[in-house]
Structure formats: C-alpha cells, structure tokens
Amino acid sequence: MAYENLTIKTRKGILILSINREKALNALNIKTIEELHHFFAVSAPKRKKIKGIVITGTGAKAFVAGADIKEFLGMKKNGGASFAQRGQDVFFLIENFPKPVIAAVNGFSLGAGCELAMCCHMRIASEKARFGQPEVNLGIIPGYGGTQRLIQLIGKGKAMELILTGDMINAEEAHRLGLVNHVVESGKEIAKACEIIEKISTKGPIAVARSIECMNAYYDKLIDGFAFEAVQFGEVADTKDFQEGAKAFINRRAPKYIGE
Ligand code: CO8
C-alpha cells in the first residue's frame, strides 16, 4: 500500500516512520489513522529483520498537533465513539509491537499527538518539544487513550492537572514528570532513539518481545501480571536463545542470538 501521509525510511535496520502532513502540523486525520493501522497491522510485522521503529513528525515544528480538528465538524455520538475506538486500536498495535517503538518528539505533541507518543515504548524529546492534552479547550476529551496512559506515566494528580487545565508543558517539565525518557538538543532526537534501539537489538529478541508483553500485562485488568510473567519465563526458557545467553556468560563471550 502506498501511503499518502506517512513516509518510511530505513536507517541501519531501523524504520523511521514520519507523520507527513506538515502544513497541518502533522494532525492525525482519519486517513492517517488508517495508514498507521495498515502499517502496524500488515506492513511492519512482515519486516522480520527490522530492529525497531522510530516515530517522528515531518518538519521542525510539530511531532503531531492533535487529531485533525477540521474533521470534528458534524461529528455525532456514534461516529465519535467509533473514530476514538479505531484510533485506540491502532495505538494498541503500537504498544504491543514486539520490537521497540520509540517516539522522537521534535515539536508540538498535543492531544492525539501526546497520545501517540505515549503508546510508544519510550519517548525522546527535543528541547523544543511541547506536550499537552488540550482537548478541554475544544470542549472535548482525549479519545485515543490519553486519560488512561497519562495516569500510567505521570500519576493521577498531575494527569488530572494537565487534562483538566489543557496546559502545555515543555520538554524539561515532561522529563521531570516521567513523560519522556530523555531530552536532547533539537535535531538529535531520532539519533538518540536509534542509539537505544541499536542497543536493544543486541539482546535476545524473544526476551525483548516477551518483556514488552509482560510490562503491558501490568495494565491489563484481566491479567494477573505475576502469573503471566512466570508463564512467559517458561516460554523463554524453552528457546535456544535462553541456552545461548547462559553459555555465552559462562564462556565469557558475546552471545549470538537467533530469535529461536
Ligand atoms: N487539526 C487540524 N489542523 C491543525 C491542527 C489540528 N489539530 N493543529 C494545527 N493545525 C493547522 C492550523 O489550522 C494551521 O493551518 P492553516 O495554515 O491552514 O490555517 C496550521 O496547522 C498551522 O497552525 P497554526 O497557524 O495554529 O500554528 P501556530 O504556531 O500559531 O500554533 C499550535 C501552533 C499551538 C500547535 C496550534 O496550531 C494549535 O493549538 N493546534 C491545535 C492543538 C490541539 O488542540 N490539539 C488537540 C486536538 S483534539 C485531539 O487531538 C483529540 C484526540 C482524540 C480524538 C478521537 C476521535 C477522533
């Protein structure tokens, strides 16, 4: 599928996915949500050899400035609920992707943009990045998981403040709150994300995938995370990589993982 609003480049085995609607500050319209869905449901899973994915925004000004507000005109109950659900489904695909997905936040990360960054496994912010959930300014609420993931990342009190006031915060404050992992000089956010993915790519790929699953299970109210972790440990123990890790340690050599 050719994408209109996404550009994808490969850098040393890492996919750099850019939301590409610069004139609208990369706002996520319905078409972009559908393209992201196709990318994470169909395209990316086929690319078995990739080390991970970096998501960023085109241009120097915005990561993603929200959902496309122009598409809200005339929206009613059923349409609103189904659009929100569709976006949430896409963001769950990203959150559960078995390889690291890191947001390189280059500018405004607002509303759906902050929600997109939050469903990634980590966030690297440029010093120019700005974060917020300004939906209440528009008389609406976050719809792509913001009320849930912001609490997970920064706690209820601060999440309440940000969502109820609609205030924007800078990269330093986002870092202080735990919303972002690192703040870097503007223009270095993709490189920093790649550096982390590169490091993760030297680890056991099955262990990485299962660790992501276990950590996400913590937030699944239907799963006992400890029991889930024990089962996953057993699954990992059954792999060749499990033996390889132990043998490499004992023989004082670097492990060679094969993903089996
Ligand atoms: N949607 C559509 N167009 C946008 C958006 C957006 N979210 N943000 C910016 N644009 C457009 C502007 O309309 C403008 O276009 P044009 O030149 O054609 O008029 C262009 O981008 C540049 O924007 P500005 O001129 O406003 O640039 P400024 O530097 O003056 O301001 C801001 C930058 C502060 C980022 C400002 O653009 C802004 O406040 N944008 C809106 C931010 C916002 O409210 N985001 C939240 C949207 S709601 C949401 O995300 C809900 C998610 C859940 C939805 C679930 C169901 C669908």
PDB file of C-alpha atoms and ligand atoms in Angstrom:
ATOM      1  CA  MET A   1       0.000   0.000   0.000  1.00  0.00           C
ATOM      2  CA  ALA A   2       1.354   3.443  -0.910  1.00  0.00           C
ATOM      3  CA  TYR A   3       0.947   5.883   1.952  1.00  0.00           C
ATOM      4  CA  GLU A   4      -0.079   9.490   1.429  1.00  0.00           C
ATOM      5  CA  ASN A   5       0.548  10.788   4.951  1.00  0.00           C
ATOM      6  CA  LEU A   6       3.386   8.572   6.155  1.00  0.00           C
ATOM      7  CA  THR A   7       6.959   8.397   4.953  1.00  0.00           C
ATOM      8  CA  ILE A   8       9.114   5.437   5.861  1.00  0.00           C
ATOM      9  CA  LYS A   9      12.873   5.275   5.623  1.00  0.00           C
ATOM     10  CA  THR A  10      15.283   2.611   6.790  1.00  0.00           C
ATOM     11  CA  ARG A  11      18.393   3.558   8.728  1.00  0.00           C
ATOM     12  CA  LYS A  12      20.713   0.630   9.546  1.00  0.00           C
ATOM     13  CA  GLY A  13      17.799  -1.760  10.038  1.00  0.00           C
ATOM     14  CA  ILE A  14      15.637   0.731  11.956  1.00  0.00           C
ATOM     15  CA  LEU A  15      12.446   2.071  10.362  1.00  0.00           C
ATOM     16  CA  ILE A  16      11.951   5.819  10.684  1.00  0.00           C
ATOM     17  CA  LEU A  17       8.242   6.489  10.291  1.00  0.00           C
ATOM     18  CA  SER A  18       7.322  10.160   9.835  1.00  0.00           C
ATOM     19  CA  ILE A  19       3.815  11.537  10.034  1.00  0.00           C
ATOM     20  CA  ASN A  20       3.808  13.688   6.938  1.00  0.00           C
ATOM     21  CA  ARG A  21       1.165  16.431   6.974  1.00  0.00           C
ATOM     22  CA  GLU A  22       3.454  19.323   7.738  1.00  0.00           C
ATOM     23  CA  LYS A  23       1.005  22.044   6.640  1.00  0.00           C
ATOM     24  CA  ALA A  24      -1.490  20.845   9.268  1.00  0.00           C
ATOM     25  CA  LEU A  25       1.294  20.331  11.852  1.00  0.00           C
ATOM     26  CA  ASN A  26       1.005  16.586  11.187  1.00  0.00           C
ATOM     27  CA  ALA A  27      -2.518  16.426  12.636  1.00  0.00           C
ATOM     28  CA  LEU A  28      -3.888  12.886  12.544  1.00  0.00           C
ATOM     29  CA  ASN A  29      -6.830  12.838  10.162  1.00  0.00           C
ATOM     30  CA  ILE A  30      -8.816   9.662   9.563  1.00  0.00           C
ATOM     31  CA  LYS A  31      -6.718   8.736   6.538  1.00  0.00           C
ATOM     32  CA  THR A  32      -3.513   8.925   8.570  1.00  0.00           C
ATOM     33  CA  ILE A  33      -5.035   6.741  11.296  1.00  0.00           C
ATOM     34  CA  GLU A  34      -5.967   4.182   8.610  1.00  0.00           C
ATOM     35  CA  GLU A  35      -2.454   4.308   7.159  1.00  0.00           C
ATOM     36  CA  LEU A  36      -0.933   3.819  10.602  1.00  0.00           C
ATOM     37  CA  HIS A  37      -3.281   0.876  11.100  1.00  0.00           C
ATOM     38  CA  HIS A  38      -2.150  -0.706   7.846  1.00  0.00           C
ATOM     39  CA  PHE A  39       1.486  -0.066   8.663  1.00  0.00           C
ATOM     40  CA  PHE A  40       1.384  -1.654  12.134  1.00  0.00           C
ATOM     41  CA  ALA A  41      -1.106  -4.448  11.338  1.00  0.00           C
ATOM     42  CA  VAL A  42       0.190  -5.503   7.911  1.00  0.00           C
ATOM     43  CA  SER A  43       3.423  -3.931   6.759  1.00  0.00           C
ATOM     44  CA  ALA A  44       5.715  -3.755   9.816  1.00  0.00           C
ATOM     45  CA  PRO A  45       5.021  -7.326  11.099  1.00  0.00           C
ATOM     46  CA  LYS A  46       6.208  -8.690   7.718  1.00  0.00           C
ATOM     47  CA  ARG A  47       9.556  -6.935   8.070  1.00  0.00           C
ATOM     48  CA  LYS A  48      11.006  -9.541  10.400  1.00  0.00           C
ATOM     49  CA  LYS A  49      14.577  -8.247  10.268  1.00  0.00           C
ATOM     50  CA  ILE A  50      13.964  -4.703  11.498  1.00  0.00           C
ATOM     51  CA  LYS A  51      15.496  -3.740  14.824  1.00  0.00           C
ATOM     52  CA  GLY A  52      12.711  -1.365  15.819  1.00  0.00           C
ATOM     53  CA  ILE A  53      10.732   1.677  14.764  1.00  0.00           C
ATOM     54  CA  VAL A  54      11.121   5.395  15.434  1.00  0.00           C
ATOM     55  CA  ILE A  55       8.008   7.538  15.037  1.00  0.00           C
ATOM     56  CA  THR A  56       8.505  11.246  14.387  1.00  0.00           C
ATOM     57  CA  GLY A  57       6.833  14.214  12.700  1.00  0.00           C
ATOM     58  CA  THR A  58       7.802  15.890   9.441  1.00  0.00           C
ATOM     59  CA  GLY A  59       9.285  19.378   9.719  1.00  0.00           C
ATOM     60  CA  ALA A  60      10.811  21.265  12.592  1.00  0.00           C
ATOM     61  CA  LYS A  61       7.644  22.485  14.276  1.00  0.00           C
ATOM     62  CA  ALA A  62       5.460  19.552  15.218  1.00  0.00           C
ATOM     63  CA  PHE A  63       5.517  15.912  16.132  1.00  0.00           C
ATOM     64  CA  VAL A  64       1.710  15.760  15.875  1.00  0.00           C
ATOM     65  CA  ALA A  65      -0.517  18.706  16.893  1.00  0.00           C
ATOM     66  CA  GLY A  66      -3.519  16.510  17.628  1.00  0.00           C
ATOM     67  CA  ALA A  67      -6.352  14.852  15.803  1.00  0.00           C
ATOM     68  CA  ASP A  68      -7.480  16.851  12.759  1.00  0.00           C
ATOM     69  CA  ILE A  69      -9.902  19.333  14.299  1.00  0.00           C
ATOM     70  CA  LYS A  70     -11.424  20.086  10.866  1.00  0.00           C
ATOM     71  CA  GLU A  71     -12.873  16.562  10.835  1.00  0.00           C
ATOM     72  CA  PHE A  72     -14.764  17.178  14.089  1.00  0.00           C
ATOM     73  CA  LEU A  73     -17.377  19.365  12.403  1.00  0.00           C
ATOM     74  CA  GLY A  74     -20.662  17.478  12.266  1.00  0.00           C
ATOM     75  CA  MET A  75     -19.330  14.517  14.274  1.00  0.00           C
ATOM     76  CA  LYS A  76     -22.008  12.853  16.457  1.00  0.00           C
ATOM     77  CA  LYS A  77     -22.129  10.181  19.175  1.00  0.00           C
ATOM     78  CA  ASN A  78     -21.701   7.032  17.077  1.00  0.00           C
ATOM     79  CA  GLY A  79     -19.115   8.479  14.711  1.00  0.00           C
ATOM     80  CA  GLY A  80     -17.138   9.940  17.612  1.00  0.00           C
ATOM     81  CA  ALA A  81     -17.086   6.671  19.522  1.00  0.00           C
ATOM     82  CA  SER A  82     -16.064   4.622  16.503  1.00  0.00           C
ATOM     83  CA  PHE A  83     -13.315   7.058  15.459  1.00  0.00           C
ATOM     84  CA  ALA A  84     -11.953   7.034  19.005  1.00  0.00           C
ATOM     85  CA  GLN A  85     -12.102   3.225  19.088  1.00  0.00           C
ATOM     86  CA  ARG A  86     -10.321   2.926  15.750  1.00  0.00           C
ATOM     87  CA  GLY A  87      -7.510   5.213  16.909  1.00  0.00           C
ATOM     88  CA  GLN A  88      -7.223   3.291  20.173  1.00  0.00           C
ATOM     89  CA  ASP A  89      -6.950   0.031  18.225  1.00  0.00           C
ATOM     90  CA  VAL A  90      -4.050   1.469  16.223  1.00  0.00           C
ATOM     91  CA  PHE A  91      -2.316   2.707  19.370  1.00  0.00           C
ATOM     92  CA  PHE A  92      -2.704  -0.746  20.982  1.00  0.00           C
ATOM     93  CA  LEU A  93      -0.963  -2.254  17.939  1.00  0.00           C
ATOM     94  CA  ILE A  94       1.932   0.132  18.522  1.00  0.00           C
ATOM     95  CA  GLU A  95       2.028  -0.510  22.280  1.00  0.00           C
ATOM     96  CA  ASN A  96       2.088  -4.277  21.727  1.00  0.00           C
ATOM     97  CA  PHE A  97       4.543  -4.289  18.826  1.00  0.00           C
ATOM     98  CA  PRO A  98       7.165  -6.941  19.676  1.00  0.00           C
ATOM     99  CA  LYS A  99      10.141  -4.710  18.832  1.00  0.00           C
ATOM    100  CA  PRO A 100      10.937  -1.354  20.420  1.00  0.00           C
ATOM    101  CA  VAL A 101       8.926   1.589  19.127  1.00  0.00           C
ATOM    102  CA  ILE A 102      10.267   4.970  20.230  1.00  0.00           C
ATOM    103  CA  ALA A 103       8.695   8.398  19.675  1.00  0.00           C
ATOM    104  CA  ALA A 104      11.216  11.047  18.620  1.00  0.00           C
ATOM    105  CA  VAL A 105       9.250  14.132  19.609  1.00  0.00           C
ATOM    106  CA  ASN A 106      10.535  17.033  17.557  1.00  0.00           C
ATOM    107  CA  GLY A 107       7.957  19.733  18.400  1.00  0.00           C
ATOM    108  CA  PHE A 108       4.291  20.089  19.398  1.00  0.00           C
ATOM    109  CA  SER A 109       2.927  16.822  20.769  1.00  0.00           C
ATOM    110  CA  LEU A 110      -0.648  17.723  21.612  1.00  0.00           C
ATOM    111  CA  GLY A 111      -3.881  15.800  22.078  1.00  0.00           C
ATOM    112  CA  ALA A 112      -3.703  12.792  19.773  1.00  0.00           C
ATOM    113  CA  GLY A 113      -0.008  13.626  19.299  1.00  0.00           C
ATOM    114  CA  CYS A 114       0.707  13.236  23.003  1.00  0.00           C
ATOM    115  CA  GLU A 115      -1.415  10.072  22.941  1.00  0.00           C
ATOM    116  CA  LEU A 116       0.588   8.701  20.008  1.00  0.00           C
ATOM    117  CA  ALA A 117       3.853   9.421  21.823  1.00  0.00           C
ATOM    118  CA  MET A 118       2.509   7.770  24.990  1.00  0.00           C
ATOM    119  CA  CYS A 119       1.577   4.487  23.303  1.00  0.00           C
ATOM    120  CA  CYS A 120       5.189   4.118  22.118  1.00  0.00           C
ATOM    121  CA  HIS A 121       7.518   2.166  24.407  1.00  0.00           C
ATOM    122  CA  MET A 122       9.679   5.238  25.083  1.00  0.00           C
ATOM    123  CA  ARG A 123       9.808   8.932  24.256  1.00  0.00           C
ATOM    124  CA  ILE A 124      12.813  11.076  23.335  1.00  0.00           C
ATOM    125  CA  ALA A 125      12.072  14.802  23.316  1.00  0.00           C
ATOM    126  CA  SER A 126      13.855  17.590  21.531  1.00  0.00           C
ATOM    127  CA  GLU A 127      14.448  20.541  23.857  1.00  0.00           C
ATOM    128  CA  LYS A 128      11.864  22.356  21.695  1.00  0.00           C
ATOM    129  CA  ALA A 129       9.114  19.767  22.222  1.00  0.00           C
ATOM    130  CA  ARG A 130       5.856  20.797  23.878  1.00  0.00           C
ATOM    131  CA  PHE A 131       3.357  18.364  25.361  1.00  0.00           C
ATOM    132  CA  GLY A 132      -0.272  18.660  26.342  1.00  0.00           C
ATOM    133  CA  GLN A 133      -3.780  17.290  26.251  1.00  0.00           C
ATOM    134  CA  PRO A 134      -5.636  20.480  25.265  1.00  0.00           C
ATOM    135  CA  GLU A 135      -8.924  18.759  24.394  1.00  0.00           C
ATOM    136  CA  VAL A 136     -10.934  20.576  27.091  1.00  0.00           C
ATOM    137  CA  ASN A 137     -10.117  23.837  25.296  1.00  0.00           C
ATOM    138  CA  LEU A 138     -12.197  22.442  22.416  1.00  0.00           C
ATOM    139  CA  GLY A 139     -14.940  21.171  24.726  1.00  0.00           C
ATOM    140  CA  ILE A 140     -13.972  17.528  24.134  1.00  0.00           C
ATOM    141  CA  ILE A 141     -11.969  14.878  25.967  1.00  0.00           C
ATOM    142  CA  PRO A 142      -8.923  12.821  24.946  1.00  0.00           C
ATOM    143  CA  GLY A 143     -10.129   9.890  22.828  1.00  0.00           C
ATOM    144  CA  TYR A 144      -7.032   7.933  21.849  1.00  0.00           C
ATOM    145  CA  GLY A 145      -6.152   6.682  25.343  1.00  0.00           C
ATOM    146  CA  GLY A 146      -4.911   9.929  26.919  1.00  0.00           C
ATOM    147  CA  THR A 147      -6.966   9.648  30.107  1.00  0.00           C
ATOM    148  CA  GLN A 148      -5.505   6.188  30.701  1.00  0.00           C
ATOM    149  CA  ARG A 149      -1.874   6.377  29.588  1.00  0.00           C
ATOM    150  CA  LEU A 150      -1.102   9.795  31.067  1.00  0.00           C
ATOM    151  CA  ILE A 151      -2.031   8.438  34.518  1.00  0.00           C
ATOM    152  CA  GLN A 152       0.137   5.378  33.878  1.00  0.00           C
ATOM    153  CA  LEU A 153       3.134   7.552  33.044  1.00  0.00           C
ATOM    154  CA  ILE A 154       2.912  10.517  35.428  1.00  0.00           C
ATOM    155  CA  GLY A 155       0.343   9.591  38.109  1.00  0.00           C
ATOM    156  CA  LYS A 156      -3.224  10.718  38.689  1.00  0.00           C
ATOM    157  CA  GLY A 157      -2.690  14.128  40.318  1.00  0.00           C
ATOM    158  CA  LYS A 158      -0.504  15.580  37.559  1.00  0.00           C
ATOM    159  CA  ALA A 159      -2.561  13.874  34.840  1.00  0.00           C
ATOM    160  CA  MET A 160      -5.691  15.500  36.303  1.00  0.00           C
ATOM    161  CA  GLU A 161      -3.977  18.882  36.228  1.00  0.00           C
ATOM    162  CA  LEU A 162      -2.767  18.572  32.633  1.00  0.00           C
ATOM    163  CA  ILE A 163      -6.018  17.169  31.220  1.00  0.00           C
ATOM    164  CA  LEU A 164      -8.377  19.458  33.164  1.00  0.00           C
ATOM    165  CA  THR A 165      -6.427  22.677  32.521  1.00  0.00           C
ATOM    166  CA  GLY A 166      -5.347  21.812  28.971  1.00  0.00           C
ATOM    167  CA  ASP A 167      -1.947  23.364  29.834  1.00  0.00           C
ATOM    168  CA  MET A 168       1.079  22.764  27.661  1.00  0.00           C
ATOM    169  CA  ILE A 169       4.387  21.773  29.253  1.00  0.00           C
ATOM    170  CA  ASN A 170       7.928  21.989  27.908  1.00  0.00           C
ATOM    171  CA  ALA A 171      10.364  19.128  27.433  1.00  0.00           C
ATOM    172  CA  GLU A 172      12.153  19.683  30.757  1.00  0.00           C
ATOM    173  CA  GLU A 173       8.892  19.525  32.692  1.00  0.00           C
ATOM    174  CA  ALA A 174       7.817  16.443  30.703  1.00  0.00           C
ATOM    175  CA  HIS A 175      11.131  14.836  31.657  1.00  0.00           C
ATOM    176  CA  ARG A 176      10.753  15.793  35.312  1.00  0.00           C
ATOM    177  CA  LEU A 177       7.280  14.228  35.358  1.00  0.00           C
ATOM    178  CA  GLY A 178       8.464  10.994  33.707  1.00  0.00           C
ATOM    179  CA  LEU A 179       6.532  11.577  30.495  1.00  0.00           C
ATOM    180  CA  VAL A 180       9.724  11.443  28.430  1.00  0.00           C
ATOM    181  CA  ASN A 181      12.832   9.300  28.846  1.00  0.00           C
ATOM    182  CA  HIS A 182      15.426  11.795  27.597  1.00  0.00           C
ATOM    183  CA  VAL A 183      15.612  15.397  26.419  1.00  0.00           C
ATOM    184  CA  VAL A 184      18.179  16.112  23.719  1.00  0.00           C
ATOM    185  CA  GLU A 185      19.375  19.029  21.630  1.00  0.00           C
ATOM    186  CA  SER A 186      16.941  19.818  18.839  1.00  0.00           C
ATOM    187  CA  GLY A 187      17.638  17.625  15.796  1.00  0.00           C
ATOM    188  CA  LYS A 188      19.257  14.825  17.821  1.00  0.00           C
ATOM    189  CA  GLU A 189      16.060  13.064  18.922  1.00  0.00           C
ATOM    190  CA  ILE A 190      16.000  10.481  16.101  1.00  0.00           C
ATOM    191  CA  ALA A 191      19.688   9.664  16.629  1.00  0.00           C
ATOM    192  CA  LYS A 192      19.101   9.126  20.355  1.00  0.00           C
ATOM    193  CA  ALA A 193      16.097   6.883  19.661  1.00  0.00           C
ATOM    194  CA  CYS A 194      18.181   4.885  17.147  1.00  0.00           C
ATOM    195  CA  GLU A 195      21.012   4.548  19.673  1.00  0.00           C
ATOM    196  CA  ILE A 196      18.617   2.945  22.185  1.00  0.00           C
ATOM    197  CA  ILE A 197      17.091   0.629  19.557  1.00  0.00           C
ATOM    198  CA  GLU A 198      20.582  -0.349  18.396  1.00  0.00           C
ATOM    199  CA  LYS A 199      21.493  -1.360  21.958  1.00  0.00           C
ATOM    200  CA  ILE A 200      18.253  -3.362  22.368  1.00  0.00           C
ATOM    201  CA  SER A 201      18.960  -5.153  19.065  1.00  0.00           C
ATOM    202  CA  THR A 202      21.987  -6.843  20.654  1.00  0.00           C
ATOM    203  CA  LYS A 203      19.749  -8.539  23.249  1.00  0.00           C
ATOM    204  CA  GLY A 204      17.685 -11.701  22.855  1.00  0.00           C
ATOM    205  CA  PRO A 205      14.768 -10.740  20.556  1.00  0.00           C
ATOM    206  CA  ILE A 206      12.351 -13.198  22.165  1.00  0.00           C
ATOM    207  CA  ALA A 207      13.274 -11.868  25.611  1.00  0.00           C
ATOM    208  CA  VAL A 208      12.672  -8.308  24.396  1.00  0.00           C
ATOM    209  CA  ALA A 209       9.267  -9.182  22.892  1.00  0.00           C
ATOM    210  CA  ARG A 210       8.144 -11.105  25.988  1.00  0.00           C
ATOM    211  CA  SER A 211       9.337  -8.316  28.304  1.00  0.00           C
ATOM    212  CA  ILE A 212       7.164  -5.851  26.388  1.00  0.00           C
ATOM    213  CA  GLU A 213       4.186  -8.220  26.719  1.00  0.00           C
ATOM    214  CA  CYS A 214       4.742  -8.693  30.453  1.00  0.00           C
ATOM    215  CA  MET A 215       5.060  -4.973  31.147  1.00  0.00           C
ATOM    216  CA  ASN A 216       1.906  -4.235  29.161  1.00  0.00           C
ATOM    217  CA  ALA A 217       0.134  -7.000  31.108  1.00  0.00           C
ATOM    218  CA  TYR A 218       0.595  -4.895  34.260  1.00  0.00           C
ATOM    219  CA  TYR A 219      -2.040  -2.517  32.900  1.00  0.00           C
ATOM    220  CA  ASP A 220      -4.471  -5.217  31.741  1.00  0.00           C
ATOM    221  CA  LYS A 221      -7.088  -5.523  34.459  1.00  0.00           C
ATOM    222  CA  LEU A 222      -7.987  -9.041  33.302  1.00  0.00           C
ATOM    223  CA  ILE A 223      -4.464 -10.439  33.686  1.00  0.00           C
ATOM    224  CA  ASP A 224      -2.511 -11.414  36.816  1.00  0.00           C
ATOM    225  CA  GLY A 225       0.805  -9.900  35.774  1.00  0.00           C
ATOM    226  CA  PHE A 226       2.950 -12.035  38.100  1.00  0.00           C
ATOM    227  CA  ALA A 227       1.388 -15.296  36.896  1.00  0.00           C
ATOM    228  CA  PHE A 228       1.679 -14.086  33.307  1.00  0.00           C
ATOM    229  CA  GLU A 229       5.363 -13.283  33.826  1.00  0.00           C
ATOM    230  CA  ALA A 230       6.054 -16.777  35.235  1.00  0.00           C
ATOM    231  CA  VAL A 231       4.387 -18.401  32.212  1.00  0.00           C
ATOM    232  CA  GLN A 232       6.339 -16.180  29.825  1.00  0.00           C
ATOM    233  CA  PHE A 233       9.564 -17.039  31.643  1.00  0.00           C
ATOM    234  CA  GLY A 234       8.804 -20.713  30.995  1.00  0.00           C
ATOM    235  CA  GLU A 235       8.208 -19.988  27.302  1.00  0.00           C
ATOM    236  CA  VAL A 236      11.513 -18.137  27.064  1.00  0.00           C
ATOM    237  CA  ALA A 237      13.270 -20.992  28.900  1.00  0.00           C
ATOM    238  CA  ASP A 238      12.239 -23.263  26.042  1.00  0.00           C
ATOM    239  CA  THR A 239      14.212 -21.287  23.432  1.00  0.00           C
ATOM    240  CA  LYS A 240      17.694 -21.792  22.012  1.00  0.00           C
ATOM    241  CA  ASP A 241      18.479 -18.182  22.886  1.00  0.00           C
ATOM    242  CA  PHE A 242      17.938 -18.960  26.582  1.00  0.00           C
ATOM    243  CA  GLN A 243      20.714 -21.571  26.493  1.00  0.00           C
ATOM    244  CA  GLU A 244      22.894 -19.340  24.343  1.00  0.00           C
ATOM    245  CA  GLY A 245      22.716 -16.462  26.866  1.00  0.00           C
ATOM    246  CA  ALA A 246      23.832 -18.709  29.732  1.00  0.00           C
ATOM    247  CA  LYS A 247      26.576 -20.428  27.674  1.00  0.00           C
ATOM    248  CA  ALA A 248      27.954 -17.085  26.470  1.00  0.00           C
ATOM    249  CA  PHE A 249      28.078 -15.769  30.031  1.00  0.00           C
ATOM    250  CA  ILE A 250      29.856 -18.882  31.350  1.00  0.00           C
ATOM    251  CA  ASN A 251      32.356 -18.894  28.460  1.00  0.00           C
ATOM    252  CA  ARG A 252      32.964 -15.137  28.753  1.00  0.00           C
ATOM    253  CA  ARG A 253      31.998 -14.389  25.157  1.00  0.00           C
ATOM    254  CA  ALA A 254      29.345 -12.214  23.488  1.00  0.00           C
ATOM    255  CA  PRO A 255      26.039 -14.054  22.913  1.00  0.00           C
ATOM    256  CA  LYS A 256      24.795 -14.769  19.375  1.00  0.00           C
ATOM    257  CA  TYR A 257      21.009 -14.715  19.497  1.00  0.00           C
ATOM    258  CA  ILE A 258      18.997 -16.215  16.638  1.00  0.00           C
ATOM    259  CA  GLY A 259      15.457 -15.470  17.798  1.00  0.00           C
ATOM    260  CA  GLU A 260      14.580 -19.140  18.301  1.00  0.00           C
TER     261      GLU A 260
HETATM  262  N1  CO8 B   1      -6.032  19.911  13.393  1.00  0.00           N
HETATM  263  C1  CO8 B   1      -6.086  20.475  12.165  1.00  0.00           C
HETATM  264  N2  CO8 B   1      -5.250  21.475  11.757  1.00  0.00           N
HETATM  265  C2  CO8 B   1      -4.320  21.876  12.637  1.00  0.00           C
HETATM  266  C3  CO8 B   1      -4.200  21.334  13.924  1.00  0.00           C
HETATM  267  C4  CO8 B   1      -5.096  20.278  14.282  1.00  0.00           C
HETATM  268  N3  CO8 B   1      -5.033  19.649  15.483  1.00  0.00           N
HETATM  269  N4  CO8 B   1      -3.195  21.952  14.573  1.00  0.00           N
HETATM  270  C5  CO8 B   1      -2.707  22.866  13.712  1.00  0.00           C
HETATM  271  N5  CO8 B   1      -3.384  22.844  12.545  1.00  0.00           N
HETATM  272  C6  CO8 B   1      -3.166  23.664  11.352  1.00  0.00           C
HETATM  273  C7  CO8 B   1      -3.716  25.066  11.536  1.00  0.00           C
HETATM  274  O1  CO8 B   1      -5.108  25.079  11.265  1.00  0.00           O
HETATM  275  C8  CO8 B   1      -2.886  25.818  10.523  1.00  0.00           C
HETATM  276  O2  CO8 B   1      -3.414  25.570   9.233  1.00  0.00           O
HETATM  277  P1  CO8 B   1      -3.736  26.795   8.224  1.00  0.00           P
HETATM  278  O3  CO8 B   1      -2.360  27.386   7.963  1.00  0.00           O
HETATM  279  O4  CO8 B   1      -4.332  26.118   7.046  1.00  0.00           O
HETATM  280  O5  CO8 B   1      -4.623  27.727   8.948  1.00  0.00           O
HETATM  281  C9  CO8 B   1      -1.521  25.142  10.587  1.00  0.00           C
HETATM  282  O6  CO8 B   1      -1.762  23.851  11.156  1.00  0.00           O
HETATM  283  C10 CO8 B   1      -0.528  25.856  11.459  1.00  0.00           C
HETATM  284  O7  CO8 B   1      -1.107  26.035  12.740  1.00  0.00           O
HETATM  285  P2  CO8 B   1      -1.164  27.444  13.488  1.00  0.00           P
HETATM  286  O8  CO8 B   1      -1.245  28.567  12.498  1.00  0.00           O
HETATM  287  O9  CO8 B   1      -2.229  27.361  14.512  1.00  0.00           O
HETATM  288  O10 CO8 B   1       0.275  27.466  14.160  1.00  0.00           O
HETATM  289  P3  CO8 B   1       0.707  28.228  15.500  1.00  0.00           P
HETATM  290  O11 CO8 B   1       2.185  28.183  15.532  1.00  0.00           O
HETATM  291  O12 CO8 B   1       0.064  29.561  15.588  1.00  0.00           O
HETATM  292  O13 CO8 B   1       0.120  27.340  16.705  1.00  0.00           O
HETATM  293  C11 CO8 B   1      -0.414  25.274  17.826  1.00  0.00           C
HETATM  294  C12 CO8 B   1       0.568  26.019  16.881  1.00  0.00           C
HETATM  295  C13 CO8 B   1      -0.325  25.882  19.228  1.00  0.00           C
HETATM  296  C14 CO8 B   1       0.030  23.817  17.874  1.00  0.00           C
HETATM  297  C15 CO8 B   1      -1.845  25.426  17.285  1.00  0.00           C
HETATM  298  O14 CO8 B   1      -1.853  25.052  15.907  1.00  0.00           O
HETATM  299  C16 CO8 B   1      -2.866  24.585  17.993  1.00  0.00           C
HETATM  300  O15 CO8 B   1      -3.291  24.931  19.081  1.00  0.00           O
HETATM  301  N6  CO8 B   1      -3.294  23.465  17.368  1.00  0.00           N
HETATM  302  C17 CO8 B   1      -4.340  22.607  17.915  1.00  0.00           C
HETATM  303  C18 CO8 B   1      -3.840  21.800  19.089  1.00  0.00           C
HETATM  304  C19 CO8 B   1      -4.947  20.952  19.672  1.00  0.00           C
HETATM  305  O16 CO8 B   1      -5.921  21.456  20.192  1.00  0.00           O
HETATM  306  N7  CO8 B   1      -4.792  19.623  19.597  1.00  0.00           N
HETATM  307  C20 CO8 B   1      -5.759  18.683  20.110  1.00  0.00           C
HETATM  308  C21 CO8 B   1      -6.758  18.324  19.064  1.00  0.00           C
HETATM  309  S1  CO8 B   1      -8.069  17.319  19.684  1.00  0.00           S
HETATM  310  C22 CO8 B   1      -7.432  15.763  19.763  1.00  0.00           C
HETATM  311  O17 CO8 B   1      -6.287  15.535  19.457  1.00  0.00           O
HETATM  312  C23 CO8 B   1      -8.347  14.688  20.227  1.00  0.00           C
HETATM  313  C24 CO8 B   1      -7.769  13.294  20.062  1.00  0.00           C
HETATM  314  C25 CO8 B   1      -8.811  12.210  20.176  1.00  0.00           C
HETATM  315  C26 CO8 B   1      -9.733  12.168  19.000  1.00  0.00           C
HETATM  316  C27 CO8 B   1     -10.593  10.961  18.976  1.00  0.00           C
HETATM  317  C28 CO8 B   1     -11.701  10.932  17.921  1.00  0.00           C
HETATM  318  C29 CO8 B   1     -11.384  11.403  16.539  1.00  0.00           C
END
